[in-house]
XYZ file of C-alpha atoms in Angstrom:
692
model
C -14.300 73.571 -24.524
C -15.746 69.594 -23.794
C -14.886 67.410 -26.424
C -17.503 65.739 -28.345
C -17.176 62.398 -26.559
C -17.754 64.072 -23.023
C -21.026 65.736 -24.500
C -22.136 62.124 -25.317
C -22.002 60.976 -21.847
C -25.169 61.514 -20.186
C -26.813 58.962 -22.167
C -23.852 56.543 -21.652
C -23.961 56.722 -17.846
C -27.838 56.405 -17.662
C -27.518 53.126 -19.890
C -24.574 51.970 -17.788
C -26.928 52.718 -14.337
C -29.800 50.752 -16.272
C -27.681 47.886 -16.790
C -26.203 47.617 -13.218
C -29.891 48.109 -11.731
C -31.281 45.654 -13.772
C -28.799 42.998 -13.052
C -29.121 43.820 -9.403
C -32.789 43.648 -9.791
C -33.118 40.243 -11.272
C -30.022 38.796 -9.478
C -32.143 37.274 -6.197
C -34.181 35.469 -8.660
C -31.760 33.587 -10.457
C -31.295 31.111 -7.801
C -35.146 29.807 -8.124
C -36.200 26.786 -9.910
C -37.981 25.804 -13.036
C -41.995 26.692 -13.129
C -44.960 25.372 -15.089
C -44.090 25.218 -18.820
C -40.575 25.022 -17.933
C -41.366 21.069 -17.298
C -42.719 19.911 -20.525
C -40.290 22.234 -22.572
C -37.275 21.400 -20.746
C -36.960 19.500 -17.715
C -39.333 16.580 -19.173
C -38.009 17.170 -22.753
C -35.134 14.664 -23.430
C -34.611 16.357 -26.740
C -33.040 19.284 -25.401
C -30.975 17.494 -23.021
C -28.396 15.945 -25.646
C -25.509 13.742 -24.635
C -23.088 15.308 -27.190
C -23.158 18.210 -29.687
C -23.411 15.965 -32.759
C -25.401 16.912 -35.759
C -28.002 14.508 -35.192
C -28.260 15.352 -31.558
C -28.598 18.892 -32.416
C -31.335 18.340 -34.924
C -33.256 16.378 -32.450
C -33.129 19.280 -30.043
C -34.076 21.894 -32.903
C -37.267 19.700 -33.719
C -38.155 18.743 -29.969
C -40.395 21.258 -28.592
C -43.871 20.610 -27.643
C -44.991 24.089 -27.697
C -45.758 24.545 -31.448
C -46.211 22.801 -34.757
C -43.195 25.001 -35.788
C -41.009 23.762 -33.241
C -39.319 27.003 -32.369
C -36.007 25.433 -32.964
C -33.674 28.228 -32.484
C -34.857 28.643 -28.906
C -34.827 24.584 -28.485
C -30.985 24.728 -29.406
C -30.464 27.445 -26.981
C -31.728 25.302 -24.389
C -29.600 22.440 -25.532
C -26.529 24.709 -25.553
C -27.114 25.447 -21.921
C -27.717 21.858 -21.090
C -24.212 20.912 -22.715
C -22.300 23.366 -20.785
C -24.175 23.525 -17.417
C -26.743 20.424 -17.200
C -30.172 20.975 -16.030
C -29.640 23.739 -13.853
C -31.995 26.749 -13.833
C -29.488 29.263 -12.426
C -27.315 29.202 -15.568
C -30.362 29.274 -17.906
C -32.060 31.919 -16.122
C -28.636 33.746 -16.435
C -28.640 33.423 -20.175
C -32.110 34.869 -20.147
C -30.819 37.813 -18.312
C -27.934 38.309 -20.691
C -30.548 38.103 -23.789
C -32.742 40.753 -21.583
C -29.690 43.253 -21.197
C -28.932 42.872 -25.152
C -32.436 43.656 -25.877
C -32.261 46.733 -23.611
C -29.331 48.057 -25.702
C -31.340 47.296 -28.908
C -34.452 49.141 -27.205
C -31.888 52.122 -26.881
C -30.796 52.303 -30.405
C -34.184 51.746 -31.636
C -35.589 54.516 -29.504
C -32.631 56.867 -30.242
C -32.758 56.151 -33.894
C -36.496 57.031 -34.034
C -35.974 59.827 -31.655
C -33.512 61.364 -34.057
C -35.694 61.076 -37.110
C -38.434 62.938 -35.270
C -36.306 65.239 -33.437
C -33.663 65.920 -36.024
C -35.906 65.948 -38.553
C -34.946 63.564 -41.431
C -38.300 63.951 -43.115
C -37.593 67.721 -44.194
C -34.608 65.892 -45.931
C -37.102 64.413 -48.294
C -38.091 67.857 -49.444
C -36.448 69.147 -52.673
C -33.216 71.359 -52.514
C -33.543 74.953 -52.686
C -30.973 77.214 -54.230
C -29.926 79.956 -52.219
C -29.642 83.615 -53.428
C -26.516 85.264 -52.306
C -27.876 88.392 -52.931
C -30.368 87.837 -50.423
C -28.318 86.053 -47.936
C -24.951 87.511 -46.754
C -22.248 85.452 -46.197
C -22.146 86.062 -42.315
C -25.618 85.648 -42.179
C -25.471 82.208 -44.139
C -22.512 81.093 -41.742
C -24.450 81.956 -38.452
C -27.708 80.318 -39.810
C -25.405 77.205 -40.624
C -23.872 77.356 -37.217
C -27.064 77.513 -35.352
C -28.744 74.647 -37.581
C -25.595 72.495 -36.581
C -26.050 73.230 -32.906
C -29.818 72.659 -33.132
C -29.004 69.153 -34.625
C -26.280 68.358 -32.054
C -28.534 69.392 -29.193
C -31.318 67.466 -30.742
C -29.049 64.340 -30.998
C -28.258 64.638 -27.478
C -31.842 64.723 -26.200
C -32.615 61.788 -28.384
C -29.845 59.652 -26.823
C -30.880 60.771 -23.015
C -34.382 60.453 -23.683
C -33.831 56.846 -25.447
C -31.821 55.731 -22.460
C -34.448 56.707 -20.112
C -37.011 54.464 -22.182
C -34.535 51.787 -22.212
C -33.687 51.891 -18.591
C -37.724 51.809 -17.985
C -38.198 48.854 -20.262
C -35.287 46.860 -18.623
C -36.958 47.223 -15.378
C -40.776 46.954 -16.006
C -42.409 44.209 -14.205
C -44.434 43.172 -16.775
C -41.274 41.940 -18.720
C -40.324 40.000 -15.601
C -41.518 36.513 -16.687
C -39.778 37.120 -20.171
C -36.468 36.840 -18.206
C -36.889 34.546 -15.148
C -39.442 32.335 -16.664
C -36.929 30.207 -18.529
C -39.158 28.846 -21.277
C -40.057 32.447 -22.133
C -36.489 32.911 -23.711
C -38.595 31.934 -26.827
C -40.300 35.485 -26.568
C -37.009 37.321 -25.704
C -34.818 35.781 -28.575
C -37.725 36.214 -30.933
C -38.225 39.940 -30.102
C -34.304 40.310 -30.418
C -34.341 39.841 -33.961
C -37.460 41.996 -34.370
C -35.808 44.845 -32.899
C -32.868 44.382 -34.837
C -35.116 44.268 -38.016
C -36.503 47.464 -37.049
C -33.152 48.980 -36.514
C -32.009 47.925 -40.003
C -35.432 49.205 -41.647
C -34.810 52.650 -39.976
C -31.163 52.480 -41.138
C -31.948 51.837 -44.698
C -34.745 54.577 -44.775
C -32.396 57.326 -43.524
C -29.939 56.167 -46.199
C -32.898 56.273 -48.675
C -34.012 59.991 -47.511
C -30.665 61.526 -47.038
C -29.597 60.394 -50.710
C -29.241 63.537 -53.353
C -31.524 63.034 -56.394
C -29.282 63.379 -59.505
C -32.433 64.045 -61.767
C -35.572 65.327 -60.536
C -37.404 63.789 -63.180
C -36.528 60.569 -62.402
C -36.178 60.756 -58.432
C -33.117 58.592 -58.546
C -29.765 58.785 -56.671
C -26.502 58.874 -58.739
C -24.137 56.191 -57.803
C -21.181 56.905 -55.671
C -17.651 56.450 -57.591
C -16.781 52.833 -57.829
C -20.078 51.668 -56.861
C -22.639 49.727 -58.640
C -25.780 50.573 -56.542
C -26.705 54.134 -55.770
C -27.207 55.154 -51.861
C -30.978 54.842 -52.181
C -31.134 51.454 -53.784
C -28.400 50.135 -51.161
C -30.855 51.864 -48.622
C -33.824 50.001 -49.944
C -31.960 46.622 -50.021
C -31.099 47.183 -46.559
C -34.928 47.922 -45.460
C -35.756 44.504 -47.484
C -33.049 42.379 -46.059
C -33.776 43.373 -42.627
C -37.552 42.761 -42.492
C -37.247 39.580 -44.314
C -34.049 37.954 -42.759
C -35.026 39.015 -39.161
C -38.678 37.762 -39.383
C -37.322 34.537 -40.644
C -34.709 34.264 -37.818
C -36.983 35.344 -35.039
C -39.795 33.065 -36.379
C -37.292 30.212 -35.534
C -37.636 31.258 -31.664
C -41.477 32.086 -31.454
C -43.871 32.867 -33.985
C -44.495 36.227 -32.671
C -41.663 37.440 -34.575
C -43.786 37.471 -37.853
C -45.220 40.739 -36.482
C -42.139 42.341 -37.470
C -43.297 43.549 -41.114
C -46.407 45.054 -39.502
C -44.109 47.018 -37.073
C -41.946 48.032 -39.791
C -45.067 49.303 -41.725
C -46.379 51.338 -38.776
C -42.864 53.215 -38.501
C -43.029 53.956 -42.463
C -46.407 55.264 -42.204
C -46.174 57.326 -38.938
C -42.549 58.468 -39.216
C -41.341 58.428 -42.660
C -44.698 58.631 -44.804
C -43.431 56.252 -47.606
C -41.563 59.467 -48.944
C -38.958 59.488 -51.690
C -36.001 62.266 -51.535
C -38.093 64.161 -54.063
C -41.112 64.222 -51.644
C -43.203 61.897 -53.720
C -44.337 58.603 -52.422
C -42.018 55.802 -53.063
C -43.778 52.812 -54.698
C -40.886 50.428 -54.113
C -41.787 50.438 -50.411
C -45.469 49.997 -50.863
C -44.567 46.907 -53.219
C -42.271 45.960 -50.398
C -45.211 46.054 -47.677
C -47.380 44.089 -50.317
C -45.061 41.165 -50.466
C -44.061 40.887 -46.917
C -47.189 41.827 -45.170
C -50.206 42.064 -47.015
C -49.725 38.685 -48.979
C -48.486 36.765 -46.302
C -51.581 38.291 -43.815
C -54.037 37.093 -46.353
C -52.422 33.752 -46.858
C -52.345 33.269 -43.161
C -55.990 34.422 -42.560
C -56.933 31.535 -45.295
C -55.145 28.765 -43.369
C -56.543 29.906 -40.246
C -59.861 30.569 -40.917
C -61.323 27.014 -41.172
C -60.069 26.072 -37.752
C -60.982 29.318 -36.200
C -64.796 28.684 -37.116
C -64.675 24.861 -36.310
C -66.142 24.275 -32.842
C -63.695 21.439 -32.115
C -61.097 23.706 -32.166
C -62.616 25.730 -29.125
C -63.616 22.616 -27.205
C -60.764 22.425 -24.677
C -61.305 26.141 -23.887
C -63.804 27.546 -21.507
C -64.590 30.235 -24.135
C -65.643 30.699 -27.839
C -64.472 32.928 -30.699
C -66.931 35.409 -29.650
C -66.329 35.371 -25.868
C -62.433 35.455 -26.645
C -62.829 38.699 -28.654
C -65.030 40.429 -26.224
C -62.739 39.348 -23.245
C -59.422 40.521 -25.224
C -60.817 43.882 -25.194
C -60.643 44.042 -21.526
C -57.277 42.201 -21.391
C -55.688 44.774 -23.640
C -56.805 47.580 -21.389
C -55.597 45.595 -18.346
C -51.961 45.244 -19.948
C -51.754 49.078 -20.381
C -52.453 49.335 -16.753
C -50.121 46.557 -15.658
C -47.618 48.125 -17.728
C -47.418 51.436 -16.547
C -49.143 51.310 -13.048
C -48.596 47.546 -12.046
C -49.573 46.067 -8.644
C -48.467 42.842 -7.163
C -51.953 41.474 -7.176
C -52.162 42.288 -11.230
C -49.061 40.710 -11.940
C -50.080 37.150 -10.565
C -48.368 34.995 -13.393
C -51.350 32.798 -13.352
C -54.676 34.429 -14.619
C -56.890 31.450 -15.213
C -59.121 33.181 -12.802
C -60.135 35.776 -15.156
C -63.857 36.528 -15.557
C -64.766 35.951 -19.176
C -67.085 38.584 -21.064
C -69.998 36.734 -22.486
C -71.554 39.996 -23.668
C -71.101 43.730 -24.257
C -72.351 44.334 -20.684
C -71.469 41.218 -19.003
C -69.219 42.655 -17.382
C -70.104 46.167 -18.242
C -66.156 46.939 -18.566
C -66.481 44.976 -21.936
C -68.387 47.743 -24.060
C -66.231 50.457 -22.138
C -62.922 48.796 -23.260
C -64.307 48.657 -26.764
C -64.838 52.126 -26.808
C -61.439 52.949 -25.374
C -59.502 50.947 -27.603
C -61.506 52.486 -30.647
C -60.444 56.064 -29.170
C -57.150 54.914 -28.897
C -56.589 53.833 -32.388
C -58.369 57.165 -33.485
C -56.063 59.026 -31.341
C -53.140 57.316 -33.029
C -54.471 58.507 -36.328
C -55.029 61.986 -35.335
C -51.627 62.440 -33.531
C -49.760 60.991 -36.440
C -48.691 64.620 -37.953
C -48.107 66.406 -34.431
C -46.809 63.708 -32.105
C -45.526 60.694 -34.517
C -43.723 59.008 -31.778
C -46.864 58.846 -29.561
C -48.889 57.734 -32.383
C -46.266 55.150 -33.202
C -45.855 53.739 -29.546
C -49.793 53.506 -29.635
C -49.641 51.658 -32.838
C -46.702 49.373 -32.011
C -48.691 48.487 -28.858
C -52.157 47.570 -30.397
C -50.225 45.884 -33.198
C -48.505 43.755 -30.707
C -51.638 42.712 -29.656
C -53.410 41.391 -33.024
C -51.630 37.984 -33.183
C -52.187 36.776 -29.535
C -55.032 38.927 -28.581
C -57.647 38.270 -31.489
C -58.839 34.693 -33.347
C -56.087 32.302 -32.273
C -57.379 30.022 -29.834
C -54.782 30.607 -27.284
C -55.082 31.040 -23.345
C -56.561 34.600 -22.799
C -53.461 36.132 -20.727
C -50.070 36.099 -20.358
C -47.755 38.870 -19.120
C -44.688 37.821 -21.354
C -47.129 38.873 -24.503
C -46.122 42.501 -23.718
C -42.354 42.136 -23.994
C -42.505 44.160 -27.078
C -45.632 45.837 -26.682
C -44.314 47.468 -23.473
C -41.619 49.133 -25.528
C -44.367 50.952 -27.572
C -46.080 52.245 -24.462
C -42.714 53.689 -23.104
C -42.121 55.101 -26.661
C -45.251 56.977 -26.438
C -44.921 58.141 -22.681
C -41.392 58.620 -21.773
C -40.623 61.380 -24.532
C -43.604 63.444 -23.341
C -42.424 63.330 -19.533
C -38.905 63.597 -20.346
C -39.442 66.589 -22.807
C -37.927 70.043 -21.934
C -40.400 72.887 -21.074
C -41.948 74.507 -24.078
C -41.153 71.425 -26.241
C -44.068 70.554 -28.556
C -46.368 72.812 -26.350
C -45.520 71.139 -22.863
C -44.943 72.886 -19.515
C -44.455 71.880 -15.900
C -41.266 70.157 -16.454
C -40.523 69.318 -12.957
C -43.780 67.741 -12.174
C -43.180 65.635 -15.461
C -39.524 64.699 -14.529
C -40.809 63.787 -10.925
C -43.562 61.393 -12.321
C -41.086 59.764 -14.796
C -38.455 59.279 -11.749
C -41.330 57.939 -9.557
C -42.571 55.413 -12.174
C -39.119 53.981 -12.946
C -38.552 53.766 -9.298
C -41.583 51.863 -8.817
C -41.122 49.493 -11.537
C -37.775 48.825 -10.026
C -39.014 48.212 -6.635
C -41.779 45.811 -7.892
C -39.262 43.841 -10.103
C -37.073 43.693 -6.969
C -39.610 42.302 -4.710
C -40.758 39.787 -7.318
C -37.327 38.408 -8.059
C -36.882 37.917 -4.455
C -40.082 35.687 -4.423
C -38.753 33.794 -7.512
C -35.551 33.323 -5.881
C -37.010 30.128 -3.717
C -39.585 27.607 -5.139
C -41.508 27.608 -1.878
C -41.541 31.335 -1.489
C -42.441 31.989 -4.928
C -45.481 29.431 -4.644
C -46.632 31.046 -1.544
C -46.400 34.499 -3.223
C -48.061 33.557 -6.352
C -50.766 31.911 -4.271
C -51.241 34.971 -2.175
C -51.280 37.220 -4.991
C -54.182 35.191 -7.015
C -56.227 33.370 -4.221
C -58.812 32.300 -6.834
C -56.779 31.143 -9.259
C -56.646 27.135 -9.646
C -53.166 27.051 -11.157
C -51.623 29.085 -8.311
C -53.470 27.151 -5.354
C -52.413 23.854 -7.216
C -48.882 25.026 -7.473
C -48.581 25.762 -3.600
C -50.255 22.358 -2.939
C -47.803 20.552 -5.460
C -44.816 22.560 -3.892
C -45.789 21.325 -0.457
C -45.875 17.903 -1.779
C -42.372 18.168 -3.150
C -41.112 19.628 0.075
C -42.583 16.672 1.908
C -40.668 14.200 0.216
C -43.726 11.943 0.384
C -43.259 11.445 4.331
C -46.581 11.322 6.166
C -45.163 12.833 9.200
C -43.786 15.881 7.599
C -45.497 19.066 8.173
C -45.492 20.186 4.377
C -47.725 16.957 3.981
C -50.769 18.458 5.945
C -50.089 21.813 4.581
C -50.546 20.518 0.825
C -54.408 19.452 1.306
C -55.849 22.918 2.008
C -54.500 24.598 -1.422
C -54.994 21.523 -3.426
C -58.662 21.089 -2.088
C -59.258 24.844 -2.678
C -57.688 24.484 -6.549
C -60.019 21.561 -7.224
C -63.230 23.341 -5.870
C -62.460 26.487 -8.024
C -64.647 27.050 -11.079
C -63.187 25.830 -14.380
C -60.361 24.215 -12.866
C -58.597 21.100 -14.493
C -58.135 17.605 -12.756
C -54.565 18.731 -11.793
C -55.268 18.997 -8.029
C -57.326 15.771 -7.887
C -54.555 13.988 -9.538
C -51.834 15.495 -7.072
C -54.069 14.417 -3.889
C -54.260 11.135 -5.591
C -50.831 10.921 -6.380
C -49.563 11.902 -2.949
C -51.775 9.662 -1.063
C -51.073 6.834 -3.376
C -47.106 7.393 -2.980
C -47.648 7.510 0.735
C -49.706 4.324 1.004
C -52.544 6.806 2.721
C -56.513 6.486 1.642
C -57.844 7.822 -1.510
C -61.080 9.798 -1.068
C -63.838 8.636 -3.856
C -64.718 12.473 -4.081
C -61.415 12.904 -5.733
C -62.234 10.422 -8.279
C -65.737 11.554 -9.005
C -64.628 15.137 -9.525
C -62.231 14.033 -12.086
C -64.828 11.914 -13.960
C -67.148 14.981 -13.877
C -64.792 17.401 -15.109
C -63.405 15.171 -17.850
C -66.990 14.453 -18.958
C -67.957 18.168 -18.932
C -65.329 19.458 -21.060
C -62.664 17.961 -23.824
C -59.484 17.083 -21.870
C -56.787 20.093 -22.074
C -53.120 19.932 -21.861
C -53.240 20.009 -18.145
C -55.837 17.111 -18.020
C -53.807 15.050 -20.025
C -50.765 15.554 -17.962
C -52.298 14.564 -15.074
C -53.617 11.181 -16.450
C -49.924 10.880 -17.884
C -48.390 11.482 -14.380
C -50.982 8.876 -12.847
C -50.138 6.558 -15.532
C -46.475 6.789 -15.164
C -46.954 6.322 -11.301
C -48.722 3.304 -11.489
C -46.463 1.670 -14.346
C -43.332 2.009 -12.209
C -45.242 0.326 -9.110
C -45.160 3.462 -7.228
C -49.032 4.102 -6.797
C -51.561 1.370 -6.106
C -54.490 2.875 -8.000
C -57.630 1.091 -8.693
C -57.960 -0.046 -12.179
C -61.790 0.440 -12.484
C -61.228 3.769 -11.420
C -58.547 4.769 -13.987
C -60.683 3.084 -16.567
C -63.454 5.441 -15.913
C -60.918 8.171 -16.090
C -60.143 7.313 -19.645
C -63.337 6.389 -20.700
C -64.556 10.044 -20.006
C -61.732 11.592 -21.379
C -61.943 9.762 -24.753
C -65.773 10.072 -24.964
C -65.130 13.630 -26.877
C -64.541 13.547 -30.614
C -61.356 13.588 -31.941
C -59.041 12.826 -28.773
C -55.549 13.840 -28.917
C -52.771 11.586 -30.165
C -51.109 12.134 -26.508
C -54.275 10.936 -24.870
C -54.535 7.895 -26.949
C -50.923 6.869 -26.517
C -51.444 7.319 -22.693
C -54.266 5.340 -22.667
C -52.340 2.566 -24.581
C -49.464 2.863 -22.255
C -51.672 2.403 -19.329
C -53.470 -0.790 -21.060
C -49.964 -2.385 -21.853
C -48.229 -1.990 -18.936
C -50.701 -1.810 -16.203
C -53.707 -3.832 -17.345
C -51.692 -6.308 -19.203
C -54.238 -5.890 -22.168
C -51.816 -5.732 -25.078
C -54.683 -5.733 -27.756
C -56.074 -2.544 -26.075
C -52.723 -0.892 -25.818
C -51.634 -1.760 -29.265
C -54.777 -0.281 -30.688
C -54.409 2.890 -28.865
C -50.976 3.407 -29.957
C -51.962 2.966 -33.564
C -54.541 5.453 -33.182
C -52.225 7.975 -31.778
C -49.854 7.279 -34.737
C -52.682 7.943 -37.235
C -53.583 11.035 -35.075
C -50.146 12.412 -35.385
C -47.965 10.624 -37.904
C -44.932 12.970 -37.509
C -44.541 12.472 -33.893
C -41.865 9.597 -33.902
C -42.322 8.720 -30.199
C -45.494 6.894 -30.806
C -43.954 4.904 -33.674
C -41.179 3.803 -31.301
C -43.573 2.513 -28.669
C -45.625 0.667 -31.378
C -42.093 -1.060 -32.856
C -41.312 -2.200 -29.287
C -45.005 -3.660 -28.780
C -44.755 -5.698 -32.129
C -41.057 -6.719 -31.079
C -42.543 -8.050 -27.728
C -45.078 -10.114 -29.204
C -42.571 -11.631 -31.774
C -44.085 -9.995 -34.700
C -40.803 -9.024 -36.243
C -42.030 -8.464 -40.067
C -44.688 -5.898 -38.962
C -41.758 -4.537 -36.500
C -39.708 -4.124 -39.313
C -42.317 -2.432 -41.758
C -42.897 0.095 -38.835
C -39.309 0.712 -38.393
C -38.854 1.548 -42.116
C -41.862 4.005 -41.565
C -39.887 5.744 -38.709
C -36.617 5.882 -40.570
C -38.763 8.080 -43.030
C -38.658 10.857 -39.978
C -34.938 10.653 -39.340
C -34.567 14.157 -40.445
C -30.876 15.162 -40.258
C -30.180 11.971 -37.925
C -32.383 13.224 -35.222
C -33.312 9.524 -34.733
C -29.973 7.780 -35.022
C -29.780 6.529 -31.352
C -33.454 5.626 -31.388
C -33.092 3.647 -34.475
C -29.877 1.862 -33.395
C -31.208 0.930 -30.091
C -34.632 -0.520 -31.566
C -32.212 -2.686 -34.080
C -30.968 -4.110 -30.893
C -34.431 -5.847 -30.171
C -34.650 -9.560 -30.769
C -35.913 -10.220 -34.536
C -34.636 -6.810 -35.810
C -31.903 -5.521 -37.652
């Protein structure tokens, strides 16, 4: 007879093979470089590059992220930890991301197995009142046989749950749509946040199982007798575990990225579709209803009240090429695309850059907008219809749709990012894989062999595309060329290819990469809805190489800056030109630069970053101290909590010998020294002449 440990080996072998396959698939990509948002968040963010592990340095690192007002301190601290150990080496940062991804793969397995055991083994049936057997109607031998058959059925169901969960985890770890959550370094924020989301769901399910499997001491009260020596009953301990899991893991996950705030919604979906808000006596458990009122409903209403004024403010959407209405219309199509990209991905679909997406301007422009809305409505209705017969299909569908509510609705975020499906993809696999892996006759399913072949084929295709993509990501030039090929109409993809050629040229006019850079940059500049990145790169390159600057490049930048309020990329472009001019590496015509800043600042409510950049240019390049100081003060008024602008103002005042004003500004800066994060800056400023 085989031991119980031997019986459990199938899922362990599958998980071991999945870990090895995932590591092997991603390994070629570890040698690649940084990309896109890695630069403002890590490479150019000196806050996550501390000199030591002192408290002040760590606090500064934790509060240094430019990605969010909430700073995402946990993710930033992890980048700082990488820097302290291995420096600014993308290899080790990517390897850290891979380890987090593998850990998340383990949590996906545990979470899927828990849900499968609940549905296959039938924990819900344990919530029904216990029946007293009549010995006269059930002979002892028959009772023993039934008990043995029930035990064997439970063991078999548990074994199947382990195997199916391992297949879900294997597929999830190898999904190409999750690729950017691993090798795109900055998206450690996403993977770390979802690590806590999955931990929270595991804790919630464990707590609910404890609540349901406890035996009522009094049927009238529905309470559970406390175990000897225990102050709390198993049911109460289970409820406490549910509460702590949701609250604590939501809080910790949000410190990595705000997407973790969706954990209470996911837990509510698990409760509704799997456990049914039932107590051990079969009645509704009012404690659970109260829990979700507190952790989900009230925070949701408060969040909507906080967001609503901004959502309907046209200025909030001024930097986007879409409005609230067109965003909602477009996201219906995008969510459908996410389903296709998750289950049936292709290289051209998973192109990383999606700024060439055609925005929906009406229900029939394009016609797929209305079709997508109808399909999503049918998907939601199907979820409700299947909640009794196929709860995992309903739950997986609900988790996928629920995951889109934060980033795919009213917030003025960019329309598309593949990493937004890092958790949503688990929902799709939870709905699909158990159906494909089910035994013949299970839940009315047949044709086992074709289903198994389809599942094996899908996982193989996912792994192959992930390997192919990782190979491209292993070299910056190969990656830029691959992404430009995948997205030929993407301004960002073409710009990144041109920028990569510039880097490889080492600013040598005779380099073949110099000649290669012009075509993709010119193509990027001419594409619809492009920013000024490409023109800036052309001007930057030619100025560094002392080559002629085309007037058309300047005219194109001015036209774009006048047409739309500058976005982050436009501000970065102006900052790059300003820095190059300040460092005397670029001889840029002052009248053209002033024309750019005038166009950019012509829109209402310019950003603090843009104001500070113009102040930098005016002070250091134009030698116009009055203008530079005025712009810097406006930047401080716009963003009073950002210390960098106040530091710049103090230096300006000290350079003019206005020591009293500099001292006053220094005192204001000291008020922002939370946790000693500005100790080093304050110490340096006090060494300026006239300050102490």
